PDB file of N, CA, C and O in Angstrom:
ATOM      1  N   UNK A   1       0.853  -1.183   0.000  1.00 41.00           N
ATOM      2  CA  UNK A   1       0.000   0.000   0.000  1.00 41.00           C
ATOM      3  C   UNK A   1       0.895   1.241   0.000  1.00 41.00           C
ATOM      4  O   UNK A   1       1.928   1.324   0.663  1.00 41.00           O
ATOM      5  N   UNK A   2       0.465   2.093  -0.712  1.00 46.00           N
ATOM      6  CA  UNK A   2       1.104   3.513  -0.679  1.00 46.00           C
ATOM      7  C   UNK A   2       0.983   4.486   0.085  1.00 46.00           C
ATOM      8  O   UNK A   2      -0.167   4.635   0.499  1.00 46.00           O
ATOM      9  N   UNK A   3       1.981   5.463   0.560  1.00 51.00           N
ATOM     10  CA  UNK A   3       1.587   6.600   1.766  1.00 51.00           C
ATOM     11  C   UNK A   3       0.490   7.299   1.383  1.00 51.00           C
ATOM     12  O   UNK A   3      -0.118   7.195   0.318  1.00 51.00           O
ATOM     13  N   UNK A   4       0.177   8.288   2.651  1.00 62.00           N
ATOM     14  CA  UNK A   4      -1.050   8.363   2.123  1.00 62.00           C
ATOM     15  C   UNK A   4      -0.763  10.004   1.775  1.00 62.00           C
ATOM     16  O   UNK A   4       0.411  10.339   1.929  1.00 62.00           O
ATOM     17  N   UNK A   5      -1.498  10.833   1.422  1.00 62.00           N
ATOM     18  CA  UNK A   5      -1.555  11.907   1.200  1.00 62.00           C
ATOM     19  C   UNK A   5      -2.343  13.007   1.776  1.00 62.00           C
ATOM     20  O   UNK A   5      -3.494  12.918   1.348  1.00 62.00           O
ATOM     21  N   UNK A   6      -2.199  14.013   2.574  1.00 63.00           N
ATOM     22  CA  UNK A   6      -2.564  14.650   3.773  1.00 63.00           C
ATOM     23  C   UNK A   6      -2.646  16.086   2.706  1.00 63.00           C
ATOM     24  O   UNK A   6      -2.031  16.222   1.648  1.00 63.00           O
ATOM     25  N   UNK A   7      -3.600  17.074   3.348  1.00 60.00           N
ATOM     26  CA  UNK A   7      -3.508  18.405   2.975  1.00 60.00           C
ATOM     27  C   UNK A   7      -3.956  19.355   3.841  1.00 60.00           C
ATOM     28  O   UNK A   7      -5.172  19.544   3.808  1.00 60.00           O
ATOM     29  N   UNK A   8      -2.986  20.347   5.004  1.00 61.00           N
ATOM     30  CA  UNK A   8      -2.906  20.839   6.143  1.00 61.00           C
ATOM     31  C   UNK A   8      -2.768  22.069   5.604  1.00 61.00           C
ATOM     32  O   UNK A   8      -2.105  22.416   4.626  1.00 61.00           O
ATOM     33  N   UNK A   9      -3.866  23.074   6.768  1.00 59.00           N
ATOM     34  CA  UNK A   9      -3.949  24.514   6.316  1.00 59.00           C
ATOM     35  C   UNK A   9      -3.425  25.400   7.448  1.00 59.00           C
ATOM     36  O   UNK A   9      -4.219  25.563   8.374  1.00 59.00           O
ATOM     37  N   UNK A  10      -2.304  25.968   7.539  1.00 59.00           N
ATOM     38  CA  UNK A  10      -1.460  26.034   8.535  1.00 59.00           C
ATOM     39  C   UNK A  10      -1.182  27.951   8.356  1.00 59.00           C
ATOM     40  O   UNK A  10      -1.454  28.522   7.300  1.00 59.00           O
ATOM     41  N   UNK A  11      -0.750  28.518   9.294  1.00 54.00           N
ATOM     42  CA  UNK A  11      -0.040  30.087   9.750  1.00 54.00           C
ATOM     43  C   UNK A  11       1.030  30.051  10.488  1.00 54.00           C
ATOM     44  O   UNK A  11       1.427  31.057  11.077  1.00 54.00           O
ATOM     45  N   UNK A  12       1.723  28.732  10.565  1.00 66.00           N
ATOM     46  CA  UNK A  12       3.093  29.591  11.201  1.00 66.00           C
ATOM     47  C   UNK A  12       3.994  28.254  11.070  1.00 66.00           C
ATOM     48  O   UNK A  12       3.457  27.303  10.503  1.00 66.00           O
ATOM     49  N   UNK A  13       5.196  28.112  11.501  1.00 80.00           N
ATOM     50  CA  UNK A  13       5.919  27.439  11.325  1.00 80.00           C
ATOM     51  C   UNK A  13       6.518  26.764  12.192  1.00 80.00           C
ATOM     52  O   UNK A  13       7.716  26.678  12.459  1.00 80.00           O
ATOM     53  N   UNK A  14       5.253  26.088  12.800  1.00 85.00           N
ATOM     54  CA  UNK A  14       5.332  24.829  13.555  1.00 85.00           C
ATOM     55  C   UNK A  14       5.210  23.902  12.902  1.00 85.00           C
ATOM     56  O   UNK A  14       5.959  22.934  13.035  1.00 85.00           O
ATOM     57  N   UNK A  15       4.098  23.947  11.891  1.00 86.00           N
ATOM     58  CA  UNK A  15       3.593  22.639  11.213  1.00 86.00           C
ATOM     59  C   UNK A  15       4.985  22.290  10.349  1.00 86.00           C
ATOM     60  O   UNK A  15       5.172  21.110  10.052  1.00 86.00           O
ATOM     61  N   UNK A  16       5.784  23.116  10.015  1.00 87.00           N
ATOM     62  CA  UNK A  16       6.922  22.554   9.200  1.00 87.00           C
ATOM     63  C   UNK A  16       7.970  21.836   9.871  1.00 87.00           C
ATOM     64  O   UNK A  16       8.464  20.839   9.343  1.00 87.00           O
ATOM     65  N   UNK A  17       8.383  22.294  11.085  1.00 90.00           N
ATOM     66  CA  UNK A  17       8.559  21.463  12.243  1.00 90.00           C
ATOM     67  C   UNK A  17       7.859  20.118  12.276  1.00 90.00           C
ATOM     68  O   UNK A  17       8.454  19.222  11.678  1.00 90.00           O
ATOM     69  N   UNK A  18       6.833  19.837  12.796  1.00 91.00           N
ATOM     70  CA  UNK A  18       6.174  18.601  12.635  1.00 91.00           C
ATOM     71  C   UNK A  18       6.144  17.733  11.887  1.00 91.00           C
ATOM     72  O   UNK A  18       6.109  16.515  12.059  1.00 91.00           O
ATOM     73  N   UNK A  19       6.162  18.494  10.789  1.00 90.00           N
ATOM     74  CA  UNK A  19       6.650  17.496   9.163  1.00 90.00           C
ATOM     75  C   UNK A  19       7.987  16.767   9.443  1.00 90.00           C
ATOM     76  O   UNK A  19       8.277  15.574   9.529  1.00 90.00           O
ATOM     77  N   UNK A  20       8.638  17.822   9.544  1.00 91.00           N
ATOM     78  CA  UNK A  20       9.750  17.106   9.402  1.00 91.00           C
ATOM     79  C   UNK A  20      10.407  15.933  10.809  1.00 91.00           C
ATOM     80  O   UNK A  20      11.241  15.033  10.710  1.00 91.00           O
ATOM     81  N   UNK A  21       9.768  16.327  11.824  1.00 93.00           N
ATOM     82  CA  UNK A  21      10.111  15.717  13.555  1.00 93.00           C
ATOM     83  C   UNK A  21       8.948  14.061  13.128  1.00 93.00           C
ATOM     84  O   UNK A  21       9.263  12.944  13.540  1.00 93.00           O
ATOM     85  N   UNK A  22       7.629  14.335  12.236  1.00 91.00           N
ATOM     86  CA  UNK A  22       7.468  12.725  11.714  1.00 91.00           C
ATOM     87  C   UNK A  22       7.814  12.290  10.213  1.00 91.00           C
ATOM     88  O   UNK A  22       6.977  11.769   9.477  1.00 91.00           O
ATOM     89  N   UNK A  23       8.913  12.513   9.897  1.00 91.00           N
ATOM     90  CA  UNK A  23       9.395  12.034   8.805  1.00 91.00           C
ATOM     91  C   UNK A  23       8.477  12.317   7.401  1.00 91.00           C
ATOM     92  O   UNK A  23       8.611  11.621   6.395  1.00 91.00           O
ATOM     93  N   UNK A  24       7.885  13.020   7.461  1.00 89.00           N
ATOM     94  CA  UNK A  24       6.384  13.239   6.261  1.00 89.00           C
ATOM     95  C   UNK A  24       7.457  14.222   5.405  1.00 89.00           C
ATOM     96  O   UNK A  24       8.293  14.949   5.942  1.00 89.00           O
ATOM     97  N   UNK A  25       7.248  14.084   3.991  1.00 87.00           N
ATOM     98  CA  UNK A  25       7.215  14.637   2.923  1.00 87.00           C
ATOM     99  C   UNK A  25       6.457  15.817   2.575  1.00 87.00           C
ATOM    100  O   UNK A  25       5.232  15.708   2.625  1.00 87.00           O
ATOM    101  N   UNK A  26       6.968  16.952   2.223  1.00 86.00           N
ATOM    102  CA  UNK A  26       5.801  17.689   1.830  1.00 86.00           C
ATOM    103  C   UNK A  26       6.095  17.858  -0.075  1.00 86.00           C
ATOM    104  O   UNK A  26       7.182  18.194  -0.547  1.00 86.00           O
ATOM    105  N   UNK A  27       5.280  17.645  -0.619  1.00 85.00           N
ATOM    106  CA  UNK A  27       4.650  17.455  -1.765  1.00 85.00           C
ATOM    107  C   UNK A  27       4.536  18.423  -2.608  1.00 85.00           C
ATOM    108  O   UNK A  27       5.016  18.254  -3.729  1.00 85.00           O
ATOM    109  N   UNK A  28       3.842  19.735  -2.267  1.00 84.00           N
ATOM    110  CA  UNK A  28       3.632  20.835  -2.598  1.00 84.00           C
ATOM    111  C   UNK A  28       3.304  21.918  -1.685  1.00 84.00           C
ATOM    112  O   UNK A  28       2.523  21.555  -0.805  1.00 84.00           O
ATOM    113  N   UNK A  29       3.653  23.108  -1.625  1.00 83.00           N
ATOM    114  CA  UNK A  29       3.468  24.540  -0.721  1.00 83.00           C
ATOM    115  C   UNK A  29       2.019  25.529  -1.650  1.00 83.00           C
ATOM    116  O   UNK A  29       2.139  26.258  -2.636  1.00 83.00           O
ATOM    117  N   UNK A  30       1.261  25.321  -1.185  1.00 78.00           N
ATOM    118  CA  UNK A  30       0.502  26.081  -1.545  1.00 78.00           C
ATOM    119  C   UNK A  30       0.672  27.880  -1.082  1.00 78.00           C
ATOM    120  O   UNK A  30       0.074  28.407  -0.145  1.00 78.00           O
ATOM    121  N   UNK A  31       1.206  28.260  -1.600  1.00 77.00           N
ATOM    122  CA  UNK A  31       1.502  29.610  -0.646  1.00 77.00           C
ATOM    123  C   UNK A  31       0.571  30.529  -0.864  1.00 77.00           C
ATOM    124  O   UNK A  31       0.323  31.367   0.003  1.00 77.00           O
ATOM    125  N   UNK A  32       0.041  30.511  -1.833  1.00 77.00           N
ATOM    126  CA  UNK A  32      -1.333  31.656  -1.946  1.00 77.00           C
ATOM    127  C   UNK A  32      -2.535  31.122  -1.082  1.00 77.00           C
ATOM    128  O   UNK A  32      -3.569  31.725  -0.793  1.00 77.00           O
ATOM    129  N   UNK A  33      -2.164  29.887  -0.749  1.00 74.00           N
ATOM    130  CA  UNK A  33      -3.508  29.514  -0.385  1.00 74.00           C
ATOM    131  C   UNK A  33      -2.939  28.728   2.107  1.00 74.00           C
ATOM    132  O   UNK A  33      -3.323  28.066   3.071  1.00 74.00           O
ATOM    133  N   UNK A  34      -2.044  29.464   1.646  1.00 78.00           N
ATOM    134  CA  UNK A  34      -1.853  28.622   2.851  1.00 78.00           C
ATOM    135  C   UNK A  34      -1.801  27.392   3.524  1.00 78.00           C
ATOM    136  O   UNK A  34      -2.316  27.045   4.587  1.00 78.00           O
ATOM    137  N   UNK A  35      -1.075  26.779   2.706  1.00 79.00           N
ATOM    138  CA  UNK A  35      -1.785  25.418   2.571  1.00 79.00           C
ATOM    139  C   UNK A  35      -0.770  24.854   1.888  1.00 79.00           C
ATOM    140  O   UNK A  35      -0.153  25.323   0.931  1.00 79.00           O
ATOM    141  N   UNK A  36      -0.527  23.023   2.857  1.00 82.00           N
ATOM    142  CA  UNK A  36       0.661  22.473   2.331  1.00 82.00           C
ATOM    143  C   UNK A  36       0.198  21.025   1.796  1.00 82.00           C
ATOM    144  O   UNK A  36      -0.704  20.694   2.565  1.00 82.00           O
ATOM    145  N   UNK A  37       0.379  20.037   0.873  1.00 83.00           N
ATOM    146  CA  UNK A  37       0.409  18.455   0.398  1.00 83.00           C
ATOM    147  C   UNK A  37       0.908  17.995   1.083  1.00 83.00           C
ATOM    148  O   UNK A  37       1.737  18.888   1.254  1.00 83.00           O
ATOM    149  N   UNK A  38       1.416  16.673   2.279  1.00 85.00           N
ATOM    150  CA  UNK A  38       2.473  16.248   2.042  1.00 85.00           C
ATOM    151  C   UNK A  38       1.730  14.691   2.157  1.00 85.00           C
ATOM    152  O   UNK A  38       0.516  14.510   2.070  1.00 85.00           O
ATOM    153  N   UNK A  39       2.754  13.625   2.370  1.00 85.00           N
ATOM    154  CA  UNK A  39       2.815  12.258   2.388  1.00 85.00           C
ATOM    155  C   UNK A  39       3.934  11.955   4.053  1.00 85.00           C
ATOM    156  O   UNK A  39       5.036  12.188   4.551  1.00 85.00           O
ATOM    157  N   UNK A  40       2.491  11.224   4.314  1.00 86.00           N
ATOM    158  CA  UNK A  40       2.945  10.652   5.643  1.00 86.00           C
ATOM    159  C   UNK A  40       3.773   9.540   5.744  1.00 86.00           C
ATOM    160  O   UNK A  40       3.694   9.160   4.575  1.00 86.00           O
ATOM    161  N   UNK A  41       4.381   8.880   6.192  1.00 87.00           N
ATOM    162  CA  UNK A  41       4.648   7.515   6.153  1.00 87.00           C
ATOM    163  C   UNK A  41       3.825   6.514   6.408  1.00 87.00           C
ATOM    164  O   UNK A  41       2.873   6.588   7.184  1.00 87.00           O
ATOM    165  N   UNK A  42       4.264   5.189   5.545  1.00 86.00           N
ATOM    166  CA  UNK A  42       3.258   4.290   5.114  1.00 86.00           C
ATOM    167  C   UNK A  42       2.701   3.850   6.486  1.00 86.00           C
ATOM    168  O   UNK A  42       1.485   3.971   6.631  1.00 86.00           O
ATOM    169  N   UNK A  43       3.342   3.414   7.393  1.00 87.00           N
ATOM    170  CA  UNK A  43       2.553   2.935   8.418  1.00 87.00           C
ATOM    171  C   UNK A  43       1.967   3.715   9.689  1.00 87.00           C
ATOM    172  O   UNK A  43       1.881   3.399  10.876  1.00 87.00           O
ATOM    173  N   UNK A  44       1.498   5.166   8.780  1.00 85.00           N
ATOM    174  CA  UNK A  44       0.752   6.037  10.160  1.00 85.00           C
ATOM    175  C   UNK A  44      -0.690   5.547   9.338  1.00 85.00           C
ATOM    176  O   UNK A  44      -1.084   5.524   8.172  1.00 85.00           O
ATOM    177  N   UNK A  45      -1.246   5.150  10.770  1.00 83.00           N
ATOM    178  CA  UNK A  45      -2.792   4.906  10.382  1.00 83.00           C
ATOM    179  C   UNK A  45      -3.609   6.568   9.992  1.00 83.00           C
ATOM    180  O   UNK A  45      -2.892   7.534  10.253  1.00 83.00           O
ATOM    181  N   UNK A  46      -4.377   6.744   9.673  1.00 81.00           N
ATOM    182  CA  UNK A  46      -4.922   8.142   9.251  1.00 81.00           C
ATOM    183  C   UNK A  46      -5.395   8.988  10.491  1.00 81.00           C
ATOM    184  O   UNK A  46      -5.199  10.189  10.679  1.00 81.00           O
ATOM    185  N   UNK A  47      -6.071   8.079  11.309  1.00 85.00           N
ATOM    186  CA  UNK A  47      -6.710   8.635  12.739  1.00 85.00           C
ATOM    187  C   UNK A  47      -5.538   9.393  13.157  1.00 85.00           C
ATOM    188  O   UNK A  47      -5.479  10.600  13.390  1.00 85.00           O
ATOM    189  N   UNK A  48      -4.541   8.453  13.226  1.00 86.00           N
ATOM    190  CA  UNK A  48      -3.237   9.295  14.172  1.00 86.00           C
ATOM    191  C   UNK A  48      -2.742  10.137  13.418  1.00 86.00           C
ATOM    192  O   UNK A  48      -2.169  10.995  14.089  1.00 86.00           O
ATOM    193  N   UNK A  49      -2.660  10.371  12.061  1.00 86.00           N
ATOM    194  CA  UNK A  49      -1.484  11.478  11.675  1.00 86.00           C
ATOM    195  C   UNK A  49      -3.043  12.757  11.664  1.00 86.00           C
ATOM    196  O   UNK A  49      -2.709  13.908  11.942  1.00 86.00           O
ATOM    197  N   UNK A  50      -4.285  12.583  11.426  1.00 86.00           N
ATOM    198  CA  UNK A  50      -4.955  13.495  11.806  1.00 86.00           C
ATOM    199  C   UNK A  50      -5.172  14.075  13.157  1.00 86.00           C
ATOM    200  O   UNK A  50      -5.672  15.194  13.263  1.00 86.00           O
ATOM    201  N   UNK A  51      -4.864  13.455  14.080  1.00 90.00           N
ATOM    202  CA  UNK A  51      -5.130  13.661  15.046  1.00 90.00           C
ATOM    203  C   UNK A  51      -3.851  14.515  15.524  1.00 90.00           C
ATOM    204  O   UNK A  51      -3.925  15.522  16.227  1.00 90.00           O
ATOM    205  N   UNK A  52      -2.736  13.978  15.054  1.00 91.00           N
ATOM    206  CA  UNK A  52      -1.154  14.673  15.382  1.00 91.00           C
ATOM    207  C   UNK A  52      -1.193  15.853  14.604  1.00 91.00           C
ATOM    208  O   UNK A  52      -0.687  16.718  15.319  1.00 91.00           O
ATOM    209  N   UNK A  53      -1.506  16.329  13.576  1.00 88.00           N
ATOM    210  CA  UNK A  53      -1.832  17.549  12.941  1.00 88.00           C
ATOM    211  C   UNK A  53      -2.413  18.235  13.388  1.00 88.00           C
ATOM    212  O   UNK A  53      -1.989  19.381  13.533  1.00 88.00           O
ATOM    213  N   UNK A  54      -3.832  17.817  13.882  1.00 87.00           N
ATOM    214  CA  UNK A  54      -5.068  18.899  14.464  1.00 87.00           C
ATOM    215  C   UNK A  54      -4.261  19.633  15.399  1.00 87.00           C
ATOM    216  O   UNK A  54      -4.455  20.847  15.470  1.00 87.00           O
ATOM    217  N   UNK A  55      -3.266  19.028  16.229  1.00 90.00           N
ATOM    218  CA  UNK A  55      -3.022  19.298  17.790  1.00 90.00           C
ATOM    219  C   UNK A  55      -1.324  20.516  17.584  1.00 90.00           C
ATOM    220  O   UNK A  55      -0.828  21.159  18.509  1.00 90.00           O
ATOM    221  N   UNK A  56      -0.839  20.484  16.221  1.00 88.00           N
ATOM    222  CA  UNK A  56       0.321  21.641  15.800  1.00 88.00           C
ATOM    223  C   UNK A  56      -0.279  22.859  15.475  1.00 88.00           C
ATOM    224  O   UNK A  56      -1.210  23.133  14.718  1.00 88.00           O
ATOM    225  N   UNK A  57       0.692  23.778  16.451  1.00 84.00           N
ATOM    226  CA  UNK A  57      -0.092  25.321  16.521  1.00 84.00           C
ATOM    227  C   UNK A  57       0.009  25.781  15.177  1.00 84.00           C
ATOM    228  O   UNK A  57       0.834  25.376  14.359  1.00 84.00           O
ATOM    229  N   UNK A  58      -0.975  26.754  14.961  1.00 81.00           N
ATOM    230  CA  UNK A  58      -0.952  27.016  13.941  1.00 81.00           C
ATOM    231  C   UNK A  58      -2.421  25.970  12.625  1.00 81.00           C
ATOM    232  O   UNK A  58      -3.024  26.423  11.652  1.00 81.00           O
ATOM    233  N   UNK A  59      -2.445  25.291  12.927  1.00 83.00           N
ATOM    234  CA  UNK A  59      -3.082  24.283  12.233  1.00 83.00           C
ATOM    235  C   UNK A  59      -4.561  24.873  12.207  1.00 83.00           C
ATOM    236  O   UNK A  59      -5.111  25.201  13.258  1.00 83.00           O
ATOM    237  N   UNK A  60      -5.062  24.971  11.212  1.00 82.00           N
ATOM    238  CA  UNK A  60      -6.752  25.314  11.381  1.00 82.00           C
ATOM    239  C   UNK A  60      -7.316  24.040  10.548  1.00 82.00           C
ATOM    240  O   UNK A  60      -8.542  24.130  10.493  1.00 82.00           O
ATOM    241  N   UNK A  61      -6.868  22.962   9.927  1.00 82.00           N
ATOM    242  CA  UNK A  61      -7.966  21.614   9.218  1.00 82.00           C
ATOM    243  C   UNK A  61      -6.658  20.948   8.590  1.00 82.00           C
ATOM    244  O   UNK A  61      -5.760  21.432   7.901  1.00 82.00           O
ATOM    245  N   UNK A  62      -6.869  19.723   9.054  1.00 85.00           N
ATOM    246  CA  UNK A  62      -6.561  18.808   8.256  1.00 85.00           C
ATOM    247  C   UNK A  62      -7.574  17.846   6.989  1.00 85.00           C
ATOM    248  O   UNK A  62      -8.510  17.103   7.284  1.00 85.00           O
ATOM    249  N   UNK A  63      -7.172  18.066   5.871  1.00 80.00           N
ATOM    250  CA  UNK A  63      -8.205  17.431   5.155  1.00 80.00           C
ATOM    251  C   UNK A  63      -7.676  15.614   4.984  1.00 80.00           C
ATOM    252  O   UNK A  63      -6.458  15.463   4.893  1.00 80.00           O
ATOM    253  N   UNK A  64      -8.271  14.729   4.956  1.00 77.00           N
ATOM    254  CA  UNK A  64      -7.842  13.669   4.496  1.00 77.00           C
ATOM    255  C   UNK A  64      -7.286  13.484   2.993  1.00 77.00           C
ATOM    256  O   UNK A  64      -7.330  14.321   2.092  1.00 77.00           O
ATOM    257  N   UNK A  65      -6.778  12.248   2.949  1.00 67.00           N
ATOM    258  CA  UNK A  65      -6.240  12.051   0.820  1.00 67.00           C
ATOM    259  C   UNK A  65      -7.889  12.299   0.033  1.00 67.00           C
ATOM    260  O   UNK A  65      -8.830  11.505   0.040  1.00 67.00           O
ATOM    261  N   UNK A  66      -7.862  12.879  -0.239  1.00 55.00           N
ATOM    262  CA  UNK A  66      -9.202  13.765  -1.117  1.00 55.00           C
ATOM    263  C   UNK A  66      -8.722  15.171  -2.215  1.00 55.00           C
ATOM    264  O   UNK A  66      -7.707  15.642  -2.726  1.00 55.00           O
ATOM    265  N   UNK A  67      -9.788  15.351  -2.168  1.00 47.00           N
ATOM    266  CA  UNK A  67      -9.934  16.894  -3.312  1.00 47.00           C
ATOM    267  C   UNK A  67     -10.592  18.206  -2.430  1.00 47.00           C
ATOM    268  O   UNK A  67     -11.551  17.777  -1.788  1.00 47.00           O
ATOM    269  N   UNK A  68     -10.438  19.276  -2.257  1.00 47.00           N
ATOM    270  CA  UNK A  68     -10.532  20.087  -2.249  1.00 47.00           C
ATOM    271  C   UNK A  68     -10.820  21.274  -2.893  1.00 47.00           C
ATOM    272  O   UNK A  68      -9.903  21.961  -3.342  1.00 47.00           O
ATOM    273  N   UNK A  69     -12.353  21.708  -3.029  1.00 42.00           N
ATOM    274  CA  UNK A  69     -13.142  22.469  -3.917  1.00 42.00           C
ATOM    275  C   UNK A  69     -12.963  24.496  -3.495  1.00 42.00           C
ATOM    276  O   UNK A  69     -13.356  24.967  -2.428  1.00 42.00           O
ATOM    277  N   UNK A  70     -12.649  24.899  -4.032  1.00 44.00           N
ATOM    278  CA  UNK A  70     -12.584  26.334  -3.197  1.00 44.00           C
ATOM    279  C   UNK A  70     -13.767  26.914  -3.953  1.00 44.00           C
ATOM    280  O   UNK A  70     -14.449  27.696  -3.291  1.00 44.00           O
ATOM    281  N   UNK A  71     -14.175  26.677  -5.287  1.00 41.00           N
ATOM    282  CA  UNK A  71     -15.452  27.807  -5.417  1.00 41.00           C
ATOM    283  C   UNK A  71     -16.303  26.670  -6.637  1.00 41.00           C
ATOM    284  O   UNK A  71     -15.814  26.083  -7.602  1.00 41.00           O
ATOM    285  N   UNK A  72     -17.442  26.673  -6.219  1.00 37.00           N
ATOM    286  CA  UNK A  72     -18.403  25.591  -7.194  1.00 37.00           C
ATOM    287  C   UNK A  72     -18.858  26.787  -7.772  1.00 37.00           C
ATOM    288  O   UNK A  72     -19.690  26.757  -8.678  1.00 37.00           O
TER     289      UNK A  72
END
């Protein structure tokens, strides 16, 4: 199975800290949008790397591996 893919909407630079203190990849920097991609490692179950995200300052949503719509 493949890592999974996370998309965290973050203001300060803790969450980049965190990335890197659990070994996660980041993917892409959304910088207009505040907002980073990355890839967790294969064996974080989803509960926990959401749950370890929610809790880094700075953090306002973690979305799961999905899509993200900004204007229908």
């Amino acid at each position: 199975m493949s890592s999974r893919k996370r998309i965290l909407y973050f203001g300060d630079k803790a969450l980049m800290k965190a990335i890197e203190k659990k070994d996660c990849v980041i993917l892409n920097e959304h910088k207009n949008l505040n907002r980073v991609t990355i890839k967790t490692p294969q064996d974080w179950d989803i509960e926990k790397a959401v749950a370890y995200f929610n809790k880094v300052k700075g953090v306002t949503a973690v979305n799961r591996n999905g899509i993200s719509l900004l204007n229908r």
